[in-house]
Coordinates of C-alpha atoms in Angstrom, one line a residue:
Chain A
M1 CA -24.9 84.8 100.0
V2 CA -28.5 83.8 99.3
G3 CA -30.6 83.1 96.3
D4 CA -29.3 84.5 93.1
R5 CA -25.9 83.6 91.8
L6 CA -23.5 86.4 92.4
I7 CA -20.2 87.2 90.8
L8 CA -17.3 88.6 92.6
C9 CA -16.0 91.4 90.5
C10 CA -12.2 91.3 90.6
F11 CA -12.1 94.9 89.6
C12 CA -14.2 96.6 92.2
Q13 CA -14.2 93.7 94.7
Y14 CA -18.0 93.7 95.1
Y15 CA -20.5 91.0 94.3
H16 CA -22.9 91.5 91.4
P17 CA -25.9 89.4 90.4
V18 CA -25.1 87.3 87.4
Q19 CA -27.8 88.8 85.2
I20 CA -26.5 92.3 85.5
I21 CA -22.9 91.6 84.8
Q22 CA -22.2 88.8 82.5
I23 CA -18.5 89.2 82.2
M24 CA -16.0 91.3 83.9
V25 CA -13.0 92.5 82.1
C26 CA -10.3 93.0 84.6
C27 CA -8.1 95.6 83.3
Q28 CA -7.9 99.2 83.9
P29 CA -7.8 101.6 80.9
P30 CA -4.1 102.1 80.3
A31 CA -2.5 105.3 81.6
T32 CA -1.7 107.5 78.6
A33 CA 2.0 107.4 79.4
I34 CA 3.7 104.8 81.3
I35 CA 6.8 106.5 82.7
G36 CA 9.9 104.6 83.6
N37 CA 9.4 105.2 87.3
R38 CA 6.1 103.5 87.3
K39 CA 7.4 100.6 85.3
A40 CA 10.1 100.0 87.9
K41 CA 7.5 100.2 90.6
S42 CA 5.5 97.5 88.9
A43 CA 8.5 95.3 88.6
A44 CA 9.2 95.6 92.3
E45 CA 5.6 94.9 93.1
L46 CA 5.7 91.8 90.8
K47 CA 8.7 90.6 92.6
A48 CA 7.0 90.9 95.9
L49 CA 3.9 89.2 94.6
K50 CA 5.9 86.4 93.1
A51 CA 3.7 83.4 93.7
Q52 CA 4.8 81.0 96.3
I53 CA 3.2 77.8 97.0
N54 CA 2.0 77.2 100.5
P55 CA 4.9 75.6 102.4
H56 CA 2.4 73.4 104.2
F57 CA 1.8 71.7 101.0
F58 CA 5.4 70.5 101.0
F59 CA 5.3 69.3 104.6
N60 CA 2.1 67.5 104.1
T61 CA 3.4 65.9 100.9
L62 CA 6.6 64.9 102.8
N63 CA 4.4 63.4 105.4
S64 CA 2.6 61.3 102.8
I65 CA 5.9 60.2 101.4
Y66 CA 7.0 59.3 104.9
S67 CA 3.9 57.2 105.4
M68 CA 4.5 55.4 102.1
S69 CA 8.1 54.6 103.1
L70 CA 6.8 52.9 106.3
D71 CA 4.7 50.6 104.1
K72 CA 7.3 50.3 101.3
D73 CA 4.4 51.6 99.1
E74 CA 5.1 51.1 95.4
R75 CA 3.9 54.7 94.7
L76 CA 6.9 56.0 96.7
P77 CA 9.6 56.4 94.0
G78 CA 7.2 58.1 91.6
T79 CA 5.9 60.5 94.2
V80 CA 9.5 61.5 95.2
L81 CA 10.2 62.3 91.6
Q82 CA 7.0 64.4 91.2
L83 CA 7.8 66.3 94.3
S84 CA 11.4 66.9 93.1
E85 CA 10.1 68.3 89.8
L86 CA 7.7 70.5 91.5
M87 CA 10.3 71.8 93.9
R88 CA 12.8 72.5 91.1
Y89 CA 10.1 74.4 89.3
F90 CA 9.2 76.5 92.3
L91 CA 12.7 77.1 93.5
Y92 CA 14.5 77.8 90.2
E93 CA 12.6 77.7 86.9
S94 CA 9.8 80.0 88.1
R95 CA 12.3 82.8 88.6
E96 CA 12.0 83.4 84.9
D97 CA 9.4 86.0 83.7
L98 CA 8.1 83.5 81.2
V99 CA 8.2 79.7 81.0
P100 CA 7.0 77.3 78.3
L101 CA 3.2 76.7 78.8
S102 CA 3.9 73.0 78.4
K103 CA 6.2 73.2 81.5
E104 CA 3.6 75.0 83.6
I105 CA 1.0 72.4 82.7
H106 CA 3.4 69.5 83.3
V107 CA 4.0 70.8 86.8
L108 CA 0.3 71.5 87.3
N109 CA -0.3 67.8 86.6
D110 CA 2.4 66.8 89.1
Y111 CA 0.8 69.1 91.7
I112 CA -2.7 67.6 91.1
A113 CA -1.2 64.1 91.3
L114 CA 0.4 64.9 94.7
Q115 CA -2.8 66.4 96.0
K116 CA -4.7 63.3 94.9
I117 CA -2.3 61.0 96.8
R118 CA -3.1 62.9 100.0
S119 CA -6.8 62.8 99.5
D120 CA -9.3 60.0 100.1
E121 CA -11.9 58.6 97.6
K122 CA -14.3 61.4 98.4
L123 CA -12.3 63.7 96.0
K124 CA -13.5 63.5 92.5
I125 CA -11.1 65.4 90.2
K126 CA -11.5 65.8 86.5
T127 CA -8.8 67.3 84.3
E128 CA -9.0 68.1 80.7
M129 CA -5.9 69.8 79.5
E130 CA -4.7 70.1 75.9
E131 CA -1.4 68.4 75.3
D132 CA 0.2 70.3 72.5
H133 CA 1.2 73.9 73.3
G134 CA 3.9 74.5 70.7
Q135 CA 6.2 77.3 71.7
Q136 CA 3.7 79.3 73.8
K137 CA 5.0 80.9 76.9
I138 CA 3.3 82.0 80.1
A139 CA 4.2 83.7 83.3
P140 CA 5.0 80.9 85.8
L141 CA 2.7 79.8 88.6
L142 CA -0.4 81.7 87.4
L143 CA -2.5 78.6 86.6
I144 CA -1.4 76.7 89.6
A145 CA -2.6 79.4 92.0
F146 CA -6.2 78.8 91.0
V147 CA -5.8 75.1 91.4
E148 CA -4.3 75.5 94.8
N149 CA -7.2 77.6 95.8
A150 CA -9.6 75.0 94.5
F151 CA -8.0 72.3 96.7
K152 CA -7.9 74.6 99.7
H153 CA -11.6 75.6 99.6
G154 CA -13.1 72.5 97.9
A155 CA -11.3 69.8 99.8
K156 CA -11.1 71.6 103.1
G157 CA -14.6 73.0 102.9
S158 CA -16.6 69.8 102.9
T159 CA -16.8 66.6 104.9
G160 CA -18.7 64.9 102.0
D161 CA -17.9 64.6 98.4
V162 CA -15.5 67.0 96.9
F163 CA -15.2 67.8 93.2
I164 CA -12.7 69.8 91.2
N165 CA -12.9 70.2 87.5
I166 CA -10.1 71.7 85.5
K167 CA -10.1 72.4 81.8
L168 CA -7.6 74.1 79.6
T169 CA -7.9 74.8 76.0
T170 CA -5.7 76.9 73.7
A171 CA -6.5 78.7 70.4
Q172 CA -3.8 80.6 68.6
N173 CA -2.3 82.8 71.2
T174 CA -5.2 82.5 73.7
I175 CA -5.6 80.1 76.5
N176 CA -8.8 79.4 78.3
F177 CA -8.5 78.0 81.7
R178 CA -11.4 76.9 83.8
V179 CA -11.4 75.7 87.4
E180 CA -14.5 74.7 89.2
N181 CA -14.9 73.3 92.7
N182 CA -17.5 72.6 95.3
K183 CA -17.8 75.2 98.0
G184 CA -18.0 74.8 101.7
V185 CA -17.1 76.4 104.9
V186 CA -13.4 76.7 105.7
D187 CA -12.9 77.3 109.4
E188 CA -10.9 80.4 110.1
A189 CA -9.1 78.9 113.0
G190 CA -7.6 76.2 110.8
K191 CA -7.1 78.3 107.7
D192 CA -3.6 78.1 106.3
D193 CA -3.7 81.4 104.6
H194 CA -4.6 84.9 105.6
G195 CA -8.1 85.7 104.3
G196 CA -7.9 84.5 100.7
L197 CA -4.7 86.4 100.0
G198 CA -3.8 83.8 97.4
L199 CA -6.4 84.9 94.7
D200 CA -5.9 88.6 95.4
N201 CA -2.2 88.1 94.8
V202 CA -2.8 86.3 91.5
K203 CA -5.3 88.9 90.3
R204 CA -2.8 91.6 90.9
R205 CA -0.2 89.7 89.0
L206 CA -2.5 89.3 86.1
E207 CA -3.1 93.0 86.1
L208 CA 0.6 93.7 86.1
I209 CA 1.7 91.1 83.6
Y210 CA -1.2 90.9 81.3
P211 CA -2.9 94.3 81.3
Q212 CA -5.7 94.4 78.9
R213 CA -4.8 90.9 77.8
H214 CA -6.9 88.9 80.2
K215 CA -10.4 88.3 81.3
L216 CA -11.1 86.8 84.7
L217 CA -14.5 85.7 85.7
I218 CA -15.0 84.5 89.2
E219 CA -18.4 83.0 90.1
N220 CA -18.9 82.5 93.7
S221 CA -22.2 80.8 94.5
D222 CA -23.1 79.0 97.7
K223 CA -22.7 75.6 96.0
F224 CA -19.6 76.1 93.8
F225 CA -16.7 78.3 93.0
L226 CA -15.8 78.9 89.3
V227 CA -12.9 80.6 87.9
Q228 CA -12.6 81.3 84.2
L229 CA -9.5 82.9 82.9
Q230 CA -8.8 83.9 79.3
L231 CA -5.2 84.9 78.6
H232 CA -3.8 86.5 75.5
L233 CA -0.2 85.3 75.6
Chain B
M1 CA -2.0 51.6 134.9
T2 CA -4.2 48.6 134.5
S3 CA -5.3 48.8 130.9
A4 CA -4.2 50.4 127.6
I5 CA -5.3 54.0 127.0
P6 CA -8.1 54.3 124.4
C7 CA -7.0 56.7 121.7
A8 CA -8.6 58.3 118.6
I9 CA -7.1 59.7 115.5
I10 CA -8.7 62.7 113.9
E11 CA -7.1 63.3 110.6
D12 CA -8.5 63.7 107.1
E13 CA -5.5 62.4 105.1
P14 CA -5.4 58.6 104.8
L15 CA -1.6 58.4 104.6
A16 CA -1.2 60.6 107.6
Q17 CA -3.7 58.3 109.5
N18 CA -1.6 55.4 108.4
I19 CA 1.4 56.7 110.3
L20 CA -0.5 57.2 113.5
K21 CA -2.2 53.8 113.3
K22 CA 1.2 52.1 113.0
Y23 CA 2.7 54.1 115.8
I24 CA -0.2 53.5 118.2
E25 CA -0.2 49.8 117.4
D26 CA 3.5 49.7 118.3
H27 CA 2.9 51.4 121.6
P28 CA 2.1 48.9 124.4
A29 CA 0.2 51.4 126.5
L30 CA -2.1 52.7 123.8
K31 CA -5.1 51.2 122.1
L32 CA -6.6 52.7 119.0
T33 CA -10.4 52.8 119.3
A34 CA -11.4 55.2 116.5
V35 CA -10.2 56.8 113.4
C36 CA -12.2 59.9 112.3
N37 CA -11.9 61.8 109.1
N38 CA -13.2 65.1 110.4
A39 CA -14.5 66.9 113.5
E40 CA -18.1 65.9 112.9
E41 CA -17.2 62.2 113.0
A42 CA -15.1 62.8 116.1
Q43 CA -18.0 64.5 117.9
K44 CA -20.2 61.5 117.3
V45 CA -17.5 59.0 118.4
L46 CA -16.8 60.9 121.6
L47 CA -20.4 60.8 122.5
R48 CA -20.5 57.0 122.2
Q49 CA -17.2 55.9 123.6
D50 CA -14.6 56.8 126.2
V51 CA -11.5 58.2 124.6
E52 CA -8.7 59.4 126.8
L53 CA -6.2 60.6 124.2
L54 CA -6.7 62.4 120.9
F55 CA -4.2 62.7 118.1
L56 CA -5.7 65.7 116.5
D57 CA -4.9 67.3 113.2
I58 CA -5.5 71.1 113.0
N59 CA -6.3 71.7 109.3
L60 CA -9.4 69.6 109.1
P61 CA -12.3 70.1 106.7
K62 CA -15.0 72.5 107.8
L63 CA -14.3 72.6 111.5
S64 CA -10.6 73.0 112.5
G65 CA -9.0 70.9 115.2
I66 CA -8.7 73.9 117.4
S67 CA -12.4 74.9 117.0
F68 CA -13.4 71.3 117.5
L69 CA -11.5 71.1 120.8
K70 CA -13.2 74.3 122.0
T71 CA -16.6 72.6 121.5
L72 CA -15.9 69.7 123.8
P73 CA -17.3 70.0 127.3
H74 CA -14.9 67.4 128.6
Q75 CA -11.5 67.5 126.9
P76 CA -9.5 64.3 126.7
L77 CA -5.8 64.6 126.6
V78 CA -4.7 66.1 123.2
I79 CA -1.7 65.7 121.1
F80 CA -1.8 68.0 118.0
T81 CA -0.4 66.7 114.8
T82 CA 0.1 69.2 112.0
A83 CA 2.3 70.8 109.4
Y84 CA 1.6 74.3 110.8
P85 CA 4.1 75.4 113.4
E86 CA 2.3 78.8 113.8
Y87 CA -0.5 77.1 115.7
A88 CA 1.8 75.7 118.4
V89 CA 1.2 78.6 120.8
E90 CA -2.6 78.4 120.5
G91 CA -2.3 74.6 120.8
F92 CA -0.6 74.9 124.2
D93 CA -3.0 77.5 125.3
L94 CA -5.6 74.8 124.9
D95 CA -3.6 72.6 127.3
A96 CA -2.4 70.2 124.6
I97 CA 0.1 67.6 125.9
D98 CA 2.3 68.0 122.9
Y99 CA 2.5 69.2 119.4
L100 CA 3.9 66.9 116.6
L101 CA 5.1 68.5 113.4
K102 CA 4.6 66.4 110.4
P103 CA 6.4 64.3 109.4
F104 CA 7.5 63.0 112.8
S105 CA 9.5 59.9 113.8
F106 CA 8.4 57.1 116.1
E107 CA 10.9 58.4 118.7
R108 CA 9.2 61.8 118.7
F109 CA 5.8 60.2 118.9
L110 CA 6.9 58.1 121.8
K111 CA 8.0 61.2 123.7
A112 CA 4.6 62.8 123.2
A113 CA 2.8 59.5 124.1
N114 CA 5.0 59.2 127.3
K115 CA 3.9 62.6 128.4
A116 CA 0.3 61.5 128.1
V117 CA 1.0 58.2 129.9
Q118 CA 2.7 60.2 132.7
Q119 CA -0.3 62.5 133.0
L120 CA -2.7 59.6 133.3
N121 CA -0.4 57.9 135.7
K122 CA -0.3 60.9 137.9
K123 CA -4.0 60.7 138.2
E124 CA -3.8 57.1 139.1
I125 CA -1.0 57.6 141.6
A126 CA -3.1 60.2 143.3
E127 CA -5.6 57.4 143.7
Q128 CA -2.8 55.1 145.0
V129 CA -3.0 52.5 142.3
T130 CA 0.2 51.6 140.6
P131 CA 3.8 52.7 140.3
S132 CA 4.7 54.7 137.2
F133 CA 6.9 53.8 134.3
I134 CA 8.1 55.1 131.0
F135 CA 8.4 53.7 127.5
L136 CA 11.8 53.7 125.8
K137 CA 12.8 52.7 122.4
A138 CA 16.1 50.7 122.3
D139 CA 17.2 47.9 120.0
K140 CA 14.2 48.3 117.8
K141 CA 11.9 47.4 120.7
V142 CA 9.8 49.6 122.9
H143 CA 10.6 48.8 126.5
K144 CA 8.4 49.5 129.4
V145 CA 10.8 50.6 132.2
N146 CA 9.7 51.1 135.8
L147 CA 10.9 54.4 137.1
D148 CA 11.7 52.7 140.4
D149 CA 14.2 50.5 138.6
I150 CA 16.2 53.3 137.1
L151 CA 19.5 54.0 138.9
Y152 CA 20.8 56.9 136.8
I153 CA 20.9 58.2 133.2
E154 CA 24.0 59.2 131.4
A155 CA 24.5 61.3 128.3
A156 CA 26.7 59.7 125.6
G157 CA 27.0 61.9 122.5
D158 CA 23.7 61.7 120.6
Y159 CA 22.5 59.0 122.8
I160 CA 21.6 58.5 126.4
K161 CA 22.2 55.4 128.6
I162 CA 19.5 54.5 131.1
M163 CA 21.0 52.3 133.8
T164 CA 18.5 50.2 135.7
E165 CA 18.7 47.4 138.2
G166 CA 18.1 44.9 135.3
G167 CA 20.5 46.3 132.7
Q168 CA 21.0 49.3 130.5
Y169 CA 19.1 50.9 127.6
V170 CA 20.7 53.0 124.9
V171 CA 18.2 55.5 123.6
N172 CA 18.4 58.1 120.9
D173 CA 17.5 61.2 122.9
T174 CA 18.9 64.0 124.9
L175 CA 19.2 64.2 128.7
K176 CA 17.2 67.4 128.8
S177 CA 14.3 66.1 126.9
L178 CA 14.1 62.9 128.8
Q179 CA 14.3 64.9 132.1
E180 CA 11.1 66.6 131.1
E181 CA 9.3 63.3 131.1
L182 CA 10.6 62.2 134.5
P183 CA 8.9 63.2 137.7
P184 CA 11.2 65.8 139.4
V185 CA 10.4 64.4 142.9
Q186 CA 12.1 61.2 141.9
F187 CA 15.0 62.3 139.6
I188 CA 17.6 65.1 139.9
R189 CA 20.2 66.4 137.6
V190 CA 23.6 66.4 139.2
H191 CA 25.8 67.0 136.2
K192 CA 25.4 68.1 132.6
S193 CA 25.7 64.4 131.7
Y194 CA 23.9 62.8 134.6
I195 CA 20.5 62.4 136.1
I196 CA 20.2 60.2 139.2
S197 CA 17.3 58.6 141.0
R198 CA 17.0 60.1 144.5
S199 CA 15.9 56.8 146.0
K200 CA 19.1 55.1 144.7
I201 CA 21.6 57.4 146.3
K202 CA 23.9 55.6 148.7
F203 CA 26.2 58.3 149.8
F204 CA 28.0 61.6 148.8
E205 CA 31.7 61.8 148.9
G206 CA 33.6 64.9 147.8
N207 CA 32.5 65.7 144.3
Y208 CA 30.9 62.3 143.7
V209 CA 27.7 60.6 144.6
K210 CA 27.4 56.8 144.8
V211 CA 24.4 55.4 143.0
G212 CA 24.2 51.6 142.8
N213 CA 27.8 50.7 142.2
A214 CA 28.7 53.8 140.2
D215 CA 30.4 57.0 141.2
I216 CA 28.6 59.8 139.5
P217 CA 30.4 63.2 139.3
I218 CA 28.6 66.3 140.6
G219 CA 28.9 69.1 138.2
N220 CA 30.1 72.5 139.4
S221 CA 26.9 74.3 138.5
Y222 CA 24.8 71.7 140.3
K223 CA 26.9 71.7 143.6
E224 CA 25.2 74.6 145.3
E225 CA 21.7 73.3 144.7
I226 CA 22.7 69.8 145.9
S227 CA 24.4 71.0 149.0
N228 CA 21.4 73.1 149.8
R229 CA 19.1 70.2 149.4
L230 CA 21.4 68.1 151.6
K231 CA 21.2 70.7 154.3
E232 CA 17.5 70.8 154.1
K233 CA 17.5 67.0 154.1
N234 CA 15.5 67.2 150.9
I235 CA 17.5 64.8 148.8

């Protein structure tokens, strides 16, 4: 990509200059009648899409824990607890269709903490997430998918400074989630996913779970990558 | 071998570097000369200094370990360290010595390092320099054991016993995997639980072979090969 900032439209999968398309509403007009058959099909597709965190994350985290154990590092007990919580969430609690928003955010914080432990001082991460979420519920592992993607492309894309900024605000039944990271080159040969499947997957899940109830804006410039998600819970 | 092998770590995670640093420090035949956070740093280091063994992570920032290796005109020996088993095949295509899956124990590391030491030894033996040896971890120590001193090796459950002229070492390993580290010209398997040193054989008697003062049984499935080798005087 050169020059102008382009936006990847998550609807038609093409890039558009920012000035032409300011915002992209990623939901198809609803079919006039959703017949049962189609609903069942979506449910099956959703199941297949069920977000899974990259298994490499777990092995790399275990490696960090192993390293700390050799040094009797004081961060070790806390890290084991964070990993346990994350695993419990991924293995069991995320089977539910909806989970408390507070839970998703708690786990998101654990995930970020574990990623931080693995990184060096070149990573500058800023999180601003509202604490009080009342009784709001959200489909599990949606938010974390964007953060995982930021770590993958931000941290692995640069040998210099890496930044990731995460912000979450809520208003009534709406949440605004924003993830921004530096962009770099991620070498195909070392890539641990298959061509950015991660975000395609989460986009499809949004379409199925929150049809007409979300806006997703992805800005992909040569310097940074920005995701802005608005969800009506 | 006259001096320690200069090694470099190429790994972007500090805690993962920490493990390798410790392991290399604990290995008497290895000397850590550089720690690189990415492939670019490693390329610079390799221009400046002589590194004979790389501990190379695959999922590095910007340039992967595999791509990095392909850029090198003269490849040092390489041991891949990664959480990604799917790259093992490609790793071996690139003539990697070994492939360590994170997290890995010191024993597993030792095995990989021994393979590297053997390879470098082979080069030196070809130049008629020194006899070869192996490193074994027993009693929380890493012992340097001359291959010429080994009489035989016996499997004992999850452990193996290495009997030498100077005493025995009990090591947490399997016979099969140790055999891979030993030069086949010098050691032969005679039983599912025994490997013997060819130069230490005193005589064969019935289903036994005398090695040092021990009677080592010859396993049924090894009999034919051994009698063939005897006939050819290749034992």
